Coordinates of C-alpha atoms and ligand atoms in Angstrom, one line a residue:
X1 CA 25.9 -23.5 -31.7
X2 CA 23.3 -21.2 -33.3
X3 CA 23.3 -17.5 -32.4
X4 CA 21.4 -16.7 -29.2
X5 CA 20.0 -13.4 -28.0
X6 CA 21.5 -11.5 -25.1
X7 CA 18.5 -11.0 -22.7
X8 CA 18.1 -7.3 -21.9
X9 CA 21.8 -6.6 -22.2
X10 CA 22.6 -8.9 -19.2
X11 CA 25.3 -10.9 -20.9
X12 CA 23.3 -14.1 -20.2
X13 CA 22.2 -16.2 -23.0
X14 CA 18.5 -16.7 -23.6
X15 CA 16.4 -18.8 -25.9
X16 CA 17.4 -18.9 -29.5
X17 CA 16.0 -16.0 -31.5
X18 CA 17.0 -14.8 -35.0
X19 CA 18.1 -11.3 -35.7
X20 CA 15.4 -8.7 -36.8
X21 CA 14.5 -7.9 -40.3
X22 CA 12.5 -5.0 -41.8
X23 CA 9.0 -4.5 -40.4
X24 CA 6.1 -4.9 -42.7
X25 CA 3.7 -1.9 -43.1
X26 CA 1.0 -3.7 -41.1
X27 CA 3.4 -4.4 -38.2
X28 CA 4.5 -0.8 -38.1
X29 CA 0.8 0.2 -37.8
X30 CA 0.4 -2.0 -34.9
X31 CA 2.7 0.0 -32.7
X32 CA 0.4 1.5 -30.1
X33 CA -0.1 5.1 -29.1
X34 CA 2.4 6.2 -26.5
X35 CA 0.7 6.9 -23.0
X36 CA 1.2 10.4 -21.6
X37 CA 1.6 10.4 -17.8
X38 CA 0.2 13.9 -17.6
X39 CA -2.9 13.7 -19.8
X40 CA -3.9 10.1 -20.6
X41 CA -7.2 9.0 -19.0
X42 CA -6.7 6.8 -16.0
X43 CA -8.7 3.6 -15.3
X44 CA -8.2 2.8 -11.6
X45 CA -9.1 -0.7 -10.5
X46 CA -9.3 -1.1 -6.6
X47 CA -11.3 -3.2 -4.2
X48 CA -13.5 -0.3 -3.2
X49 CA -15.1 2.6 -5.1
X50 CA -13.8 5.9 -3.8
X51 CA -17.2 7.3 -2.6
X52 CA -19.4 6.9 0.5
X53 CA -22.8 8.1 1.6
X54 CA -22.5 11.0 4.0
X55 CA -24.9 13.4 5.7
X56 CA -25.2 15.5 2.6
X57 CA -25.4 12.6 0.2
X58 CA -22.7 10.8 -1.8
X59 CA -19.2 12.2 -1.4
X60 CA -15.6 11.2 -1.9
X61 CA -14.3 8.9 0.8
X62 CA -11.7 10.5 3.0
X63 CA -8.1 9.4 3.0
X64 CA -6.2 6.9 1.0
X65 CA -6.4 6.4 -2.7
X66 CA -9.5 8.5 -3.2
X67 CA -7.6 11.6 -1.9
X68 CA -4.5 10.7 -3.9
X69 CA -6.4 10.4 -7.1
X70 CA -8.8 13.4 -6.5
X71 CA -6.8 15.8 -8.8
X72 CA -6.6 13.2 -11.5
X73 CA -10.3 12.4 -11.2
X74 CA -11.2 16.2 -11.5
X75 CA -9.0 17.0 -14.5
X76 CA -9.0 14.0 -16.6
X77 CA -11.5 11.6 -18.1
X78 CA -11.3 8.1 -16.7
X79 CA -13.0 5.4 -14.6
X80 CA -12.7 3.6 -11.3
X81 CA -13.8 0.0 -11.0
X82 CA -14.5 -1.1 -7.5
X83 CA -16.8 -3.0 -5.2
X84 CA -19.9 -1.0 -4.2
X85 CA -19.8 -2.5 -0.7
X86 CA -23.4 -3.5 -1.1
X87 CA -24.6 0.1 -1.3
X88 CA -27.7 0.8 -3.4
X89 CA -28.3 3.8 -5.7
X90 CA -24.6 4.7 -6.2
X91 CA -24.2 7.6 -8.7
X92 CA -22.4 7.2 -12.0
X93 CA -20.0 10.0 -10.9
X94 CA -19.8 12.9 -8.5
X95 CA -20.2 16.6 -9.4
X96 CA -16.8 18.0 -10.3
X97 CA -15.4 14.6 -11.3
X98 CA -14.7 13.5 -14.8
X99 CA -14.2 9.9 -13.7
X100 CA -17.1 7.3 -14.1
X101 CA -17.7 5.0 -11.1
X102 CA -18.1 1.4 -12.3
X103 CA -19.5 -0.7 -9.4
X104 CA -18.9 -4.3 -9.0
X105 CA -21.6 -6.1 -6.9
X106 CA -20.6 -9.1 -4.9
X107 CA -22.8 -11.9 -3.6
X108 CA -22.9 -12.7 0.1
X109 CA -20.8 -15.8 -0.5
X110 CA -18.2 -13.8 -2.5
X111 CA -18.0 -11.3 0.3
X112 CA -17.4 -14.1 2.7
X113 CA -15.0 -16.1 0.5
X114 CA -13.2 -13.5 -1.6
X115 CA -13.0 -10.6 0.8
X116 CA -13.1 -11.8 4.4
X117 CA -11.6 -15.1 3.3
X118 CA -8.9 -15.1 0.7
X119 CA -8.0 -11.3 0.8
X120 CA -8.2 -10.8 4.5
X121 CA -7.6 -14.2 6.1
X122 CA -5.1 -15.6 3.5
X123 CA -3.2 -12.9 1.7
X124 CA -3.3 -10.2 4.4
X125 CA -1.5 -12.3 7.1
X126 CA 0.7 -14.1 4.5
X127 CA 2.1 -10.9 3.0
X128 CA 2.5 -9.5 6.6
X129 CA 5.2 -12.0 7.3
X130 CA 2.6 -14.6 8.4
X131 CA 2.4 -13.1 11.8
X132 CA -1.0 -14.6 12.1
X133 CA -1.4 -17.9 10.5
X134 CA -2.8 -17.6 7.0
X135 CA -5.6 -20.0 6.1
X136 CA -5.7 -21.7 2.8
X137 CA -9.1 -22.8 1.6
X138 CA -9.7 -24.0 -2.0
X139 CA -13.3 -22.5 -2.0
X140 CA -11.9 -19.0 -1.1
X141 CA -9.3 -19.2 -3.9
X142 CA -12.0 -20.1 -6.4
X143 CA -14.1 -17.2 -5.3
X144 CA -11.0 -14.9 -5.5
X145 CA -10.4 -16.0 -9.1
X146 CA -14.1 -15.4 -10.0
X147 CA -14.1 -11.9 -8.4
X148 CA -10.8 -10.9 -10.0
X149 CA -12.3 -12.0 -13.4
X150 CA -15.3 -9.8 -12.8
X151 CA -13.1 -6.8 -11.9
X152 CA -11.0 -7.5 -15.1
X153 CA -14.2 -7.7 -17.3
X154 CA -15.4 -4.3 -16.0
X155 CA -11.9 -2.8 -16.5
X156 CA -11.6 -4.2 -20.0
X157 CA -14.9 -2.6 -20.9
X158 CA -13.8 0.7 -19.4
X159 CA -10.4 0.5 -21.3
X160 CA -12.1 -0.3 -24.6
X161 CA -14.2 2.9 -24.2
X162 CA -11.1 5.1 -23.4
X163 CA -8.4 4.7 -26.0
X164 CA -4.9 5.6 -24.7
X165 CA -5.9 5.1 -21.1
X166 CA -3.4 4.0 -18.4
X167 CA -4.7 1.1 -16.3
X168 CA -3.7 1.3 -12.6
X169 CA -4.6 -1.8 -10.5
X170 CA -4.2 -1.7 -6.7
X171 CA -3.5 -4.1 -3.9
X172 CA -3.6 -7.6 -2.7
X173 CA -7.3 -8.0 -3.4
X174 CA -6.7 -7.9 -7.2
X175 CA -3.4 -9.6 -7.9
X176 CA -4.9 -11.7 -10.9
X177 CA -6.3 -8.7 -12.7
X178 CA -3.2 -7.5 -14.5
X179 CA -2.6 -10.9 -16.3
X180 CA -6.3 -11.1 -17.2
X181 CA -6.1 -7.6 -18.7
X182 CA -2.8 -8.4 -20.5
X183 CA -4.1 -11.6 -22.1
X184 CA -6.8 -9.5 -23.8
X185 CA -4.9 -6.2 -24.4
X186 CA -1.2 -6.9 -25.1
X187 CA -0.5 -3.2 -25.7
X188 CA -2.2 -1.8 -22.6
X189 CA -0.1 0.5 -20.4
X190 CA -0.6 -1.1 -17.0
X191 CA 0.7 -0.7 -13.5
X192 CA 0.1 -2.7 -10.3
X193 CA 0.7 -1.1 -6.8
X194 CA 0.9 -3.2 -3.7
X195 CA -0.1 -1.2 -0.6
X196 CA 1.1 -3.8 1.9
X197 CA 4.5 -5.5 2.4
X198 CA 5.9 -8.5 0.5
X199 CA 7.5 -11.1 2.6
X200 CA 10.6 -13.3 2.1
X201 CA 10.2 -15.8 -0.7
X202 CA 10.2 -18.7 1.9
X203 CA 7.1 -17.3 3.5
X204 CA 5.2 -16.4 0.3
X205 CA 6.0 -20.0 -1.0
X206 CA 3.5 -21.3 1.5
X207 CA 0.5 -20.3 -0.5
X208 CA -0.5 -23.2 -2.8
X209 CA -1.4 -20.8 -5.7
X210 CA 1.9 -18.9 -5.5
X211 CA 2.6 -19.1 -9.3
X212 CA -0.8 -17.9 -10.3
X213 CA -0.5 -14.9 -8.0
X214 CA 3.0 -14.0 -9.2
X215 CA 2.1 -14.4 -12.9
X216 CA -1.1 -12.5 -12.2
X217 CA 0.8 -9.4 -11.0
X218 CA 3.3 -9.9 -13.8
X219 CA 0.7 -9.0 -16.3
X220 CA 1.5 -5.4 -15.5
X221 CA 4.3 -3.3 -17.2
X222 CA 5.5 -2.4 -13.8
X223 CA 4.9 -3.7 -10.3
X224 CA 5.5 -1.1 -7.5
X225 CA 6.0 -1.3 -3.7
X226 CA 6.3 1.1 -0.8
X227 CA 9.8 0.0 0.1
X228 CA 12.9 -1.5 -1.4
X229 CA 12.9 -4.6 0.8
X230 CA 9.4 -5.6 -0.4
X231 CA 10.4 -5.1 -4.0
X232 CA 13.6 -7.2 -3.5
X233 CA 11.5 -9.9 -1.8
X234 CA 9.1 -10.0 -4.8
X235 CA 11.9 -10.2 -7.3
X236 CA 13.5 -13.1 -5.4
X237 CA 10.1 -14.8 -5.2
X238 CA 9.9 -14.6 -9.0
X239 CA 13.4 -15.9 -9.4
X240 CA 12.9 -18.9 -7.1
X241 CA 9.2 -19.8 -7.7
X242 CA 8.9 -19.1 -11.4
X243 CA 12.2 -20.5 -12.8
X244 CA 10.5 -23.8 -13.7
X245 CA 8.0 -21.9 -16.0
X246 CA 10.8 -20.1 -17.8
X247 CA 10.7 -16.8 -15.9
X248 CA 14.1 -15.1 -15.5
X249 CA 15.3 -12.2 -13.5
X250 CA 17.6 -9.5 -14.7
X251 CA 18.4 -7.0 -11.9
X252 CA 15.0 -5.4 -11.0
X253 CA 13.4 -6.6 -14.2
X254 CA 11.5 -9.8 -14.7
X255 CA 11.7 -11.5 -18.1
X256 CA 8.7 -13.6 -19.0
X257 CA 9.0 -16.7 -21.3
X258 CA 7.6 -14.7 -24.3
X259 CA 10.4 -12.1 -23.6
X260 CA 8.0 -9.5 -22.3
X261 CA 9.8 -7.5 -19.5
X262 CA 8.2 -6.3 -16.3
X263 CA 9.8 -3.6 -14.3
X264 CA 9.7 -3.4 -10.5
X265 CA 10.1 -0.2 -8.5
X266 CA 9.6 1.4 -5.1
X267 CA 7.2 4.3 -4.7
X268 CA 6.4 5.2 -1.1
X269 CA 2.9 6.5 -0.8
X270 CA 2.2 9.7 1.1
X271 CA -0.5 12.0 2.4
X272 CA -2.1 15.3 1.1
X273 CA 0.0 17.6 3.3
X274 CA -1.9 20.7 2.2
X275 CA -5.2 19.1 3.5
X276 CA -3.6 18.3 6.8
X277 CA -2.2 21.8 7.2
X278 CA -5.7 23.1 6.4
X279 CA -7.1 20.8 9.0
X280 CA -4.6 22.1 11.5
X281 CA -5.8 25.6 11.0
X282 CA -9.5 24.8 10.9
X283 CA -11.6 26.5 13.6
X284 CA -13.3 23.2 14.5
X285 CA -9.9 21.7 15.2
X286 CA -8.8 24.6 17.2
X287 CA -11.9 24.2 19.4
X288 CA -11.3 20.5 19.9
X289 CA -7.6 21.3 20.7
X290 CA -8.6 23.7 23.4
X291 CA -10.9 21.0 25.0
X292 CA -8.1 18.3 24.8
X293 CA -5.5 20.7 26.3
X294 CA -7.8 21.2 29.3
X295 CA -8.5 17.5 29.6
X296 CA -4.9 16.4 29.7
X297 CA -3.5 19.4 31.6
X298 CA -0.4 18.5 33.5
X299 CA 0.1 15.1 31.8
X300 CA 2.2 14.3 28.8
X301 CA -0.2 12.7 26.2
X302 CA 1.1 9.6 24.4
X303 CA -1.0 8.7 21.3
X304 CA -1.7 5.7 19.2
X305 CA -4.0 5.8 16.2
X306 CA -4.6 2.6 14.2
X307 CA -7.1 0.4 12.6
X308 CA -7.7 -2.4 15.1
X309 CA -5.4 -4.8 13.3
X310 CA -3.0 -7.4 14.7
X311 CA -0.2 -6.0 12.5
X312 CA -0.3 -2.7 14.3
X313 CA 1.4 -3.8 17.5
X314 CA -1.3 -2.4 19.8
X315 CA -1.0 -5.2 22.4
X316 CA 2.8 -4.7 22.5
X317 CA 2.4 -1.0 22.9
X318 CA 0.1 -1.5 25.8
X319 CA 2.6 -3.9 27.4
X320 CA 5.4 -1.3 26.9
X321 CA 3.2 1.4 28.6
X322 CA 2.5 -1.0 31.4
X323 CA 6.3 -1.7 31.9
X324 CA 7.0 2.0 31.9
X325 CA 4.3 2.7 34.6
X326 CA 5.6 -0.3 36.5
X327 CA 9.1 1.0 36.5
X328 CA 8.4 4.7 37.0
X329 CA 5.7 5.2 39.6
X330 CA 6.2 9.0 39.4
X331 CA 4.8 8.9 35.8
X332 CA 1.5 7.2 36.8
X333 CA -0.2 10.6 37.2
X334 CA 2.0 12.6 34.8
X335 CA 1.5 10.4 31.6
X336 CA -1.7 9.5 29.8
X337 CA -1.8 7.1 26.9
X338 CA -4.7 7.4 24.4
X339 CA -5.3 4.6 21.9
X340 CA -7.7 5.4 19.1
X341 CA -8.7 2.2 17.2
X342 CA -10.9 2.2 14.2
X343 CA -13.1 -0.9 14.1
X344 CA -11.9 -3.2 11.4
X345 CA -12.9 -6.5 9.8
X346 CA -15.2 -7.6 12.6
X347 CA -16.2 -10.6 10.4
X348 CA -12.8 -12.2 10.7
X349 CA -12.3 -14.2 13.9
X350 CA -8.7 -13.0 14.6
X351 CA -10.0 -9.4 14.7
X352 CA -12.7 -10.2 17.1
X353 CA -10.3 -11.9 19.5
X354 CA -7.8 -9.0 19.1
X355 CA -10.4 -6.5 20.3
X356 CA -11.1 -8.6 23.4
X357 CA -7.4 -8.9 24.0
X358 CA -6.7 -5.2 23.7
X359 CA -9.7 -4.2 26.0
X360 CA -8.6 -6.8 28.5
X361 CA -5.1 -5.3 28.7
X362 CA -6.4 -1.8 29.0
X363 CA -8.7 -2.9 31.8
X364 CA -5.8 -4.6 33.7
X365 CA -3.5 -1.6 33.3
X366 CA -6.0 0.9 34.5
X367 CA -7.1 -1.3 37.3
X368 CA -3.4 -1.6 38.4
X369 CA -2.2 2.0 38.0
X370 CA -5.1 4.4 38.4
X371 CA -4.4 6.5 41.5
X372 CA -7.5 7.1 43.7
X373 CA -9.0 10.4 42.8
X374 CA -7.0 10.7 39.6
X375 CA -7.6 10.1 35.9
X376 CA -7.0 6.6 34.3
X377 CA -3.6 6.3 32.6
X378 CA -5.0 4.6 29.5
X379 CA -7.8 6.1 27.4
X380 CA -9.4 4.2 24.6
X381 CA -11.7 5.1 21.7
X382 CA -13.0 2.3 19.5
X383 CA -14.5 4.3 16.6
X384 CA -13.7 6.2 13.5
X385 CA -13.1 9.9 14.2
X386 CA -13.9 13.0 12.0
X387 CA -10.8 14.5 10.4
X388 CA -10.9 17.6 12.6
X389 CA -10.9 15.6 15.8
X390 CA -8.1 13.3 14.7
X391 CA -6.1 16.4 13.7
X392 CA -6.8 17.9 17.2
X393 CA -5.4 14.7 18.8
X394 CA -2.3 14.8 16.6
X395 CA -1.8 18.5 17.6
X396 CA -2.0 18.0 21.3
X397 CA -0.1 14.7 21.6
X398 CA 3.3 15.0 23.0
X399 CA 4.4 11.7 21.7
X400 CA 3.1 9.5 18.8
X401 CA 3.6 5.8 19.2
X402 CA 3.7 4.3 15.7
X403 CA 4.8 0.8 16.6
X404 CA 3.4 -1.8 14.1
X405 CA 4.9 -5.2 14.0
X406 CA 4.9 -4.8 10.3
X407 CA 3.2 -2.2 8.1
X408 CA 3.5 -1.5 4.4
X409 CA 3.9 2.3 4.9
X410 CA 1.8 3.7 7.8
X411 CA 0.2 7.1 7.0
X412 CA -0.5 8.0 10.5
X413 CA 3.3 8.8 11.1
X414 CA 3.2 11.2 8.2
X415 CA -0.1 12.8 9.4
X416 CA 1.3 13.4 12.8
X417 CA 4.5 15.1 11.8
X418 CA 2.6 17.3 9.4
X419 CA -0.2 18.5 11.9
X420 CA 2.5 18.9 14.7
X421 CA 4.6 21.1 12.5
X422 CA 1.6 23.1 11.3
X423 CA 0.6 23.6 14.9
X424 CA 4.1 24.7 15.8
X425 CA 4.4 21.6 18.1
X426 CA 7.4 19.8 19.3
X427 CA 6.1 16.3 19.9
X428 CA 8.3 13.3 19.4
X429 CA 7.5 10.2 17.4
X430 CA 8.6 6.6 18.1
X431 CA 8.5 4.7 14.8
X432 CA 8.8 1.0 14.3
X433 CA 11.7 -0.2 12.2
X434 CA 9.2 -2.6 10.6
X435 CA 7.0 0.1 9.0
X436 CA 7.7 1.3 5.5
X437 CA 7.7 4.9 6.9
X438 CA 10.8 4.0 8.9
X439 CA 12.9 4.1 5.7
X440 CA 11.8 7.7 5.0
X441 CA 11.3 9.4 8.4
X442 CA 14.8 9.1 9.7
X443 CA 14.5 11.7 12.5
X444 CA 12.0 9.6 14.3
X445 CA 13.0 7.5 17.3
X446 CA 13.3 4.0 16.0
X447 CA 12.0 1.0 17.9
X448 CA 11.7 -2.8 17.8
X449 CA 8.0 -3.3 18.9
X450 CA 8.6 -7.0 19.6
X451 CA 10.9 -5.9 22.5
X452 CA 8.2 -4.4 24.8
X453 CA 10.8 -3.7 27.6
X454 CA 13.0 -1.9 25.1
X455 CA 10.0 0.0 23.8
X456 CA 9.2 1.3 27.2
X457 CA 12.8 2.5 27.5
X458 CA 12.4 4.3 24.3
X459 CA 9.3 6.0 25.5
X460 CA 11.2 7.1 28.7
X461 CA 14.1 8.4 26.7
X462 CA 11.8 10.3 24.4
X463 CA 10.0 12.0 27.4
X464 CA 13.4 13.3 28.5
X465 CA 14.4 14.9 25.1
X466 CA 14.9 18.6 25.0
X467 CA 12.2 20.7 23.3
X468 CA 14.8 22.0 20.7
X469 CA 15.8 18.4 19.7
X470 CA 12.2 17.4 19.4
X471 CA 11.3 20.4 17.4
X472 CA 14.2 20.0 15.0
X473 CA 13.2 16.4 14.3
X474 CA 9.5 17.3 13.7
X475 CA 10.5 20.1 11.4
X476 CA 12.9 17.9 9.3
X477 CA 10.2 15.1 9.0
X478 CA 7.4 17.4 8.1
X479 CA 9.6 19.1 5.4
X480 CA 10.4 15.7 4.0
X481 CA 6.7 14.7 3.9
X482 CA 5.7 18.0 2.3
X483 CA 8.3 17.5 -0.5
X484 CA 7.1 13.9 -1.0
X485 CA 3.3 14.3 -0.8
X486 CA 0.7 12.1 -2.3
X487 CA 0.5 14.2 -5.5
X488 CA 4.2 13.6 -6.0
X489 CA 3.5 9.8 -5.5
X490 CA 0.7 9.8 -8.2
X491 CA 2.8 11.7 -10.7
X492 CA 5.8 9.4 -10.1
X493 CA 3.5 6.2 -10.4
X494 CA 1.9 7.5 -13.6
X495 CA 5.2 8.5 -15.0
X496 CA 6.8 5.1 -14.2
X497 CA 3.8 3.2 -15.7
X498 CA 4.0 5.3 -18.9
X499 CA 7.8 4.8 -19.2
X500 CA 7.5 1.1 -18.6
X501 CA 4.7 0.8 -21.2
X502 CA 6.9 2.6 -23.7
X503 CA 9.8 0.2 -23.0
X504 CA 7.2 -2.7 -23.4
X505 CA 6.1 -1.3 -26.8
X506 CA 9.6 -1.1 -28.0
X507 CA 10.2 -4.7 -26.9
X508 CA 7.0 -5.8 -28.6
X509 CA 8.1 -4.1 -31.8
X510 CA 11.5 -5.8 -31.6
X511 CA 9.9 -9.1 -31.2
X512 CA 7.6 -8.4 -34.1
X513 CA 10.6 -7.6 -36.2
X514 CA 12.3 -10.8 -35.2
X515 CA 9.2 -12.7 -36.1
X516 CA 9.0 -11.0 -39.5
X517 CA 12.7 -11.7 -40.2
X518 CA 12.0 -15.4 -39.3
X519 CA 9.3 -15.5 -41.8
X520 CA 11.5 -13.8 -44.4
X521 CA 15.1 -14.4 -45.5
X522 CA 17.7 -15.3 -42.8
X523 CA 19.6 -12.2 -41.5
X524 CA 23.4 -12.2 -40.9
X525 CA 24.6 -12.1 -37.2
X526 CA 26.3 -8.8 -38.0
X527 CA 22.9 -7.0 -37.9
X528 CA 21.9 -8.4 -34.6
X529 CA 21.1 -5.7 -32.0
X530 CA 20.1 -3.1 -34.5
X531 CA 16.6 -2.2 -35.7
X532 CA 16.1 -1.2 -39.3
X533 CA 15.7 2.4 -38.2
X534 CA 19.3 2.2 -36.8
X535 CA 18.1 2.4 -33.1
X536 CA 20.0 0.1 -30.9
X537 CA 17.9 -2.6 -29.2
X538 CA 17.4 -2.5 -25.3
Ligands
LIG601 P1 -3.9 0.8 6.7 O1 -3.4 -0.4 7.3 O2 -5.3 1.2 6.8 O3 -3.5 1.1 5.2 P2 -2.5 3.5 7.5 O4 -1.5 3.7 6.4 O5 -2.0 3.9 8.8 O6 -2.9 2.0 7.5 O7 -3.7 4.3 7.2 C1 -4.7 4.4 8.1 C2 -5.6 5.6 7.8 O8 -6.8 5.5 8.6 C3 -4.9 6.9 8.2 O9 -5.1 7.8 7.1 C4 -5.6 7.4 9.4 O10 -5.7 8.8 9.6 C5 -6.9 6.8 9.4 N1 -7.4 6.5 10.7 C6 -6.8 5.7 11.6 N2 -7.5 5.7 12.8 C7 -8.6 6.5 12.5 C8 -9.8 6.9 13.3 N3 -9.9 6.4 14.5 N4 -10.7 7.7 12.7 C9 -10.5 8.1 11.4 N5 -9.5 7.8 10.7 C10 -8.5 7.0 11.3 C11 -2.8 0.2 4.2 C12 -1.4 -0.3 4.7 C13 -0.5 0.8 5.1 C14 -0.4 1.9 4.0 C15 -1.7 2.2 3.4 C16 -1.6 3.1 2.2 O11 -1.6 -1.2 5.7 O12 0.7 0.3 5.4 O13 0.3 2.9 4.4 O14 -2.6 1.1 3.1 O15 -0.9 2.4 1.2

């Protein structure tokens, strides 16, 4: 048997590779610059650009990734590649930002096929455990490939203009981009972050283009998820669905046929806690709080805040409230439930029927339980709210119902505990065990939202908790979120990408050395595992 290489120190035997010999001068020169997580430019690639047109002109979009990357965009040069959403006259950057905004325009057909189709009617339901049936259309897939190529092309241009930049690709809209970048830039420090769950391999296997999607993401140096179970599902999908193309799994690392290694990690996203504390102290919020306190005087306010999406468990939550009011007649005038729902994806059929379903349930419950001369038990807002008003609802709500059927993270849970604590509140939070936030916010009251009767009992239990128990739980969760805010998440992600890229560079150098030794004289087995500089491999 010829000598074989031990893959990444695993003890398993891999393809035959000879021991390394000395690097030539030109090979040493090809070792790339080491990325610096604290100062390298960042090229973000995400479905949408982080700006919107407000009353006073163009401004940073509120929430999400735009907030997360605000400090990075202010202090470092960089770029953001994203869809312009059809907006005209978008600026090249915003005052105070050092980041260039690089818009991608999509045709009407691409919006329909790539965005509403493959992203939101194929991948979104598929990756959320297929709780709605994913639709597989070849024309959508072709459009998804075309749009991913367009994003990759713009990102490549941005990276060429910014030597030493870290590329950071986001979410399920752009799974093919990392590989497209890697093919053209083997040395590129590159991370991919998925904002939604990753299902069990048997569910993911349903998509006809499963290998292309996995290999697309594996173009990154590191692939990151909110929670350990999603990361584990992804690694198992690579093991089972890519074995026939020579991909191997070594613990949390994926080893590609060319021996390039891709790390996987968990990095739960968070919120800008300082911003939510500031909102809680804002006079506009205080005025709203006074109005809401009057409105719900004498009632315990239960609150739900979600995009109107079938993953969020809004229907099940309404059924649980109905079961509670059915069982506890005395609560019908003492409890109010407010559901705030942001309109979402109206162009996808499932979302339109969800809206009718939700509004039908609300009508039925109010018809059944409103006492003559008294307020309705269920209040409903179908709109996006200004941040101060949202903060006011968080401050006055006695109970937050975060009960998604499945959710990558759920930032609403983190926003609620932060505002409650800042407002010295003692609200309670019921949190789905199927939300990523459930693995972090351990003091919440856990629930299984599929069990609507059980959920109604959890609400009843929470209503009876002592104020001191509720306050202790809110304080513990708010402290946790403050210590793990979104700036902590950005720093960890950039640090992880830089570290994975450095490991990748060492691996590439090792492989170059091996190739050099294969071209030169044979090297004895005794030297295997050592580089000419004496540094142990792996
Ligand atoms: P989303 O599915 O959009 O995000 P979530 O994390 O809850 O879910 O974020 C929703 C955001 O919208 C929150 O910041 C919330 O304040 C805001 N919002 C909700 N209702 C609103 C309203 N009526 N008016 C104004 N704002 C409102 C996806 C994944 C999540 C993951 C995030 C981030 O599905 O699981 O947490 O990305 O990675």
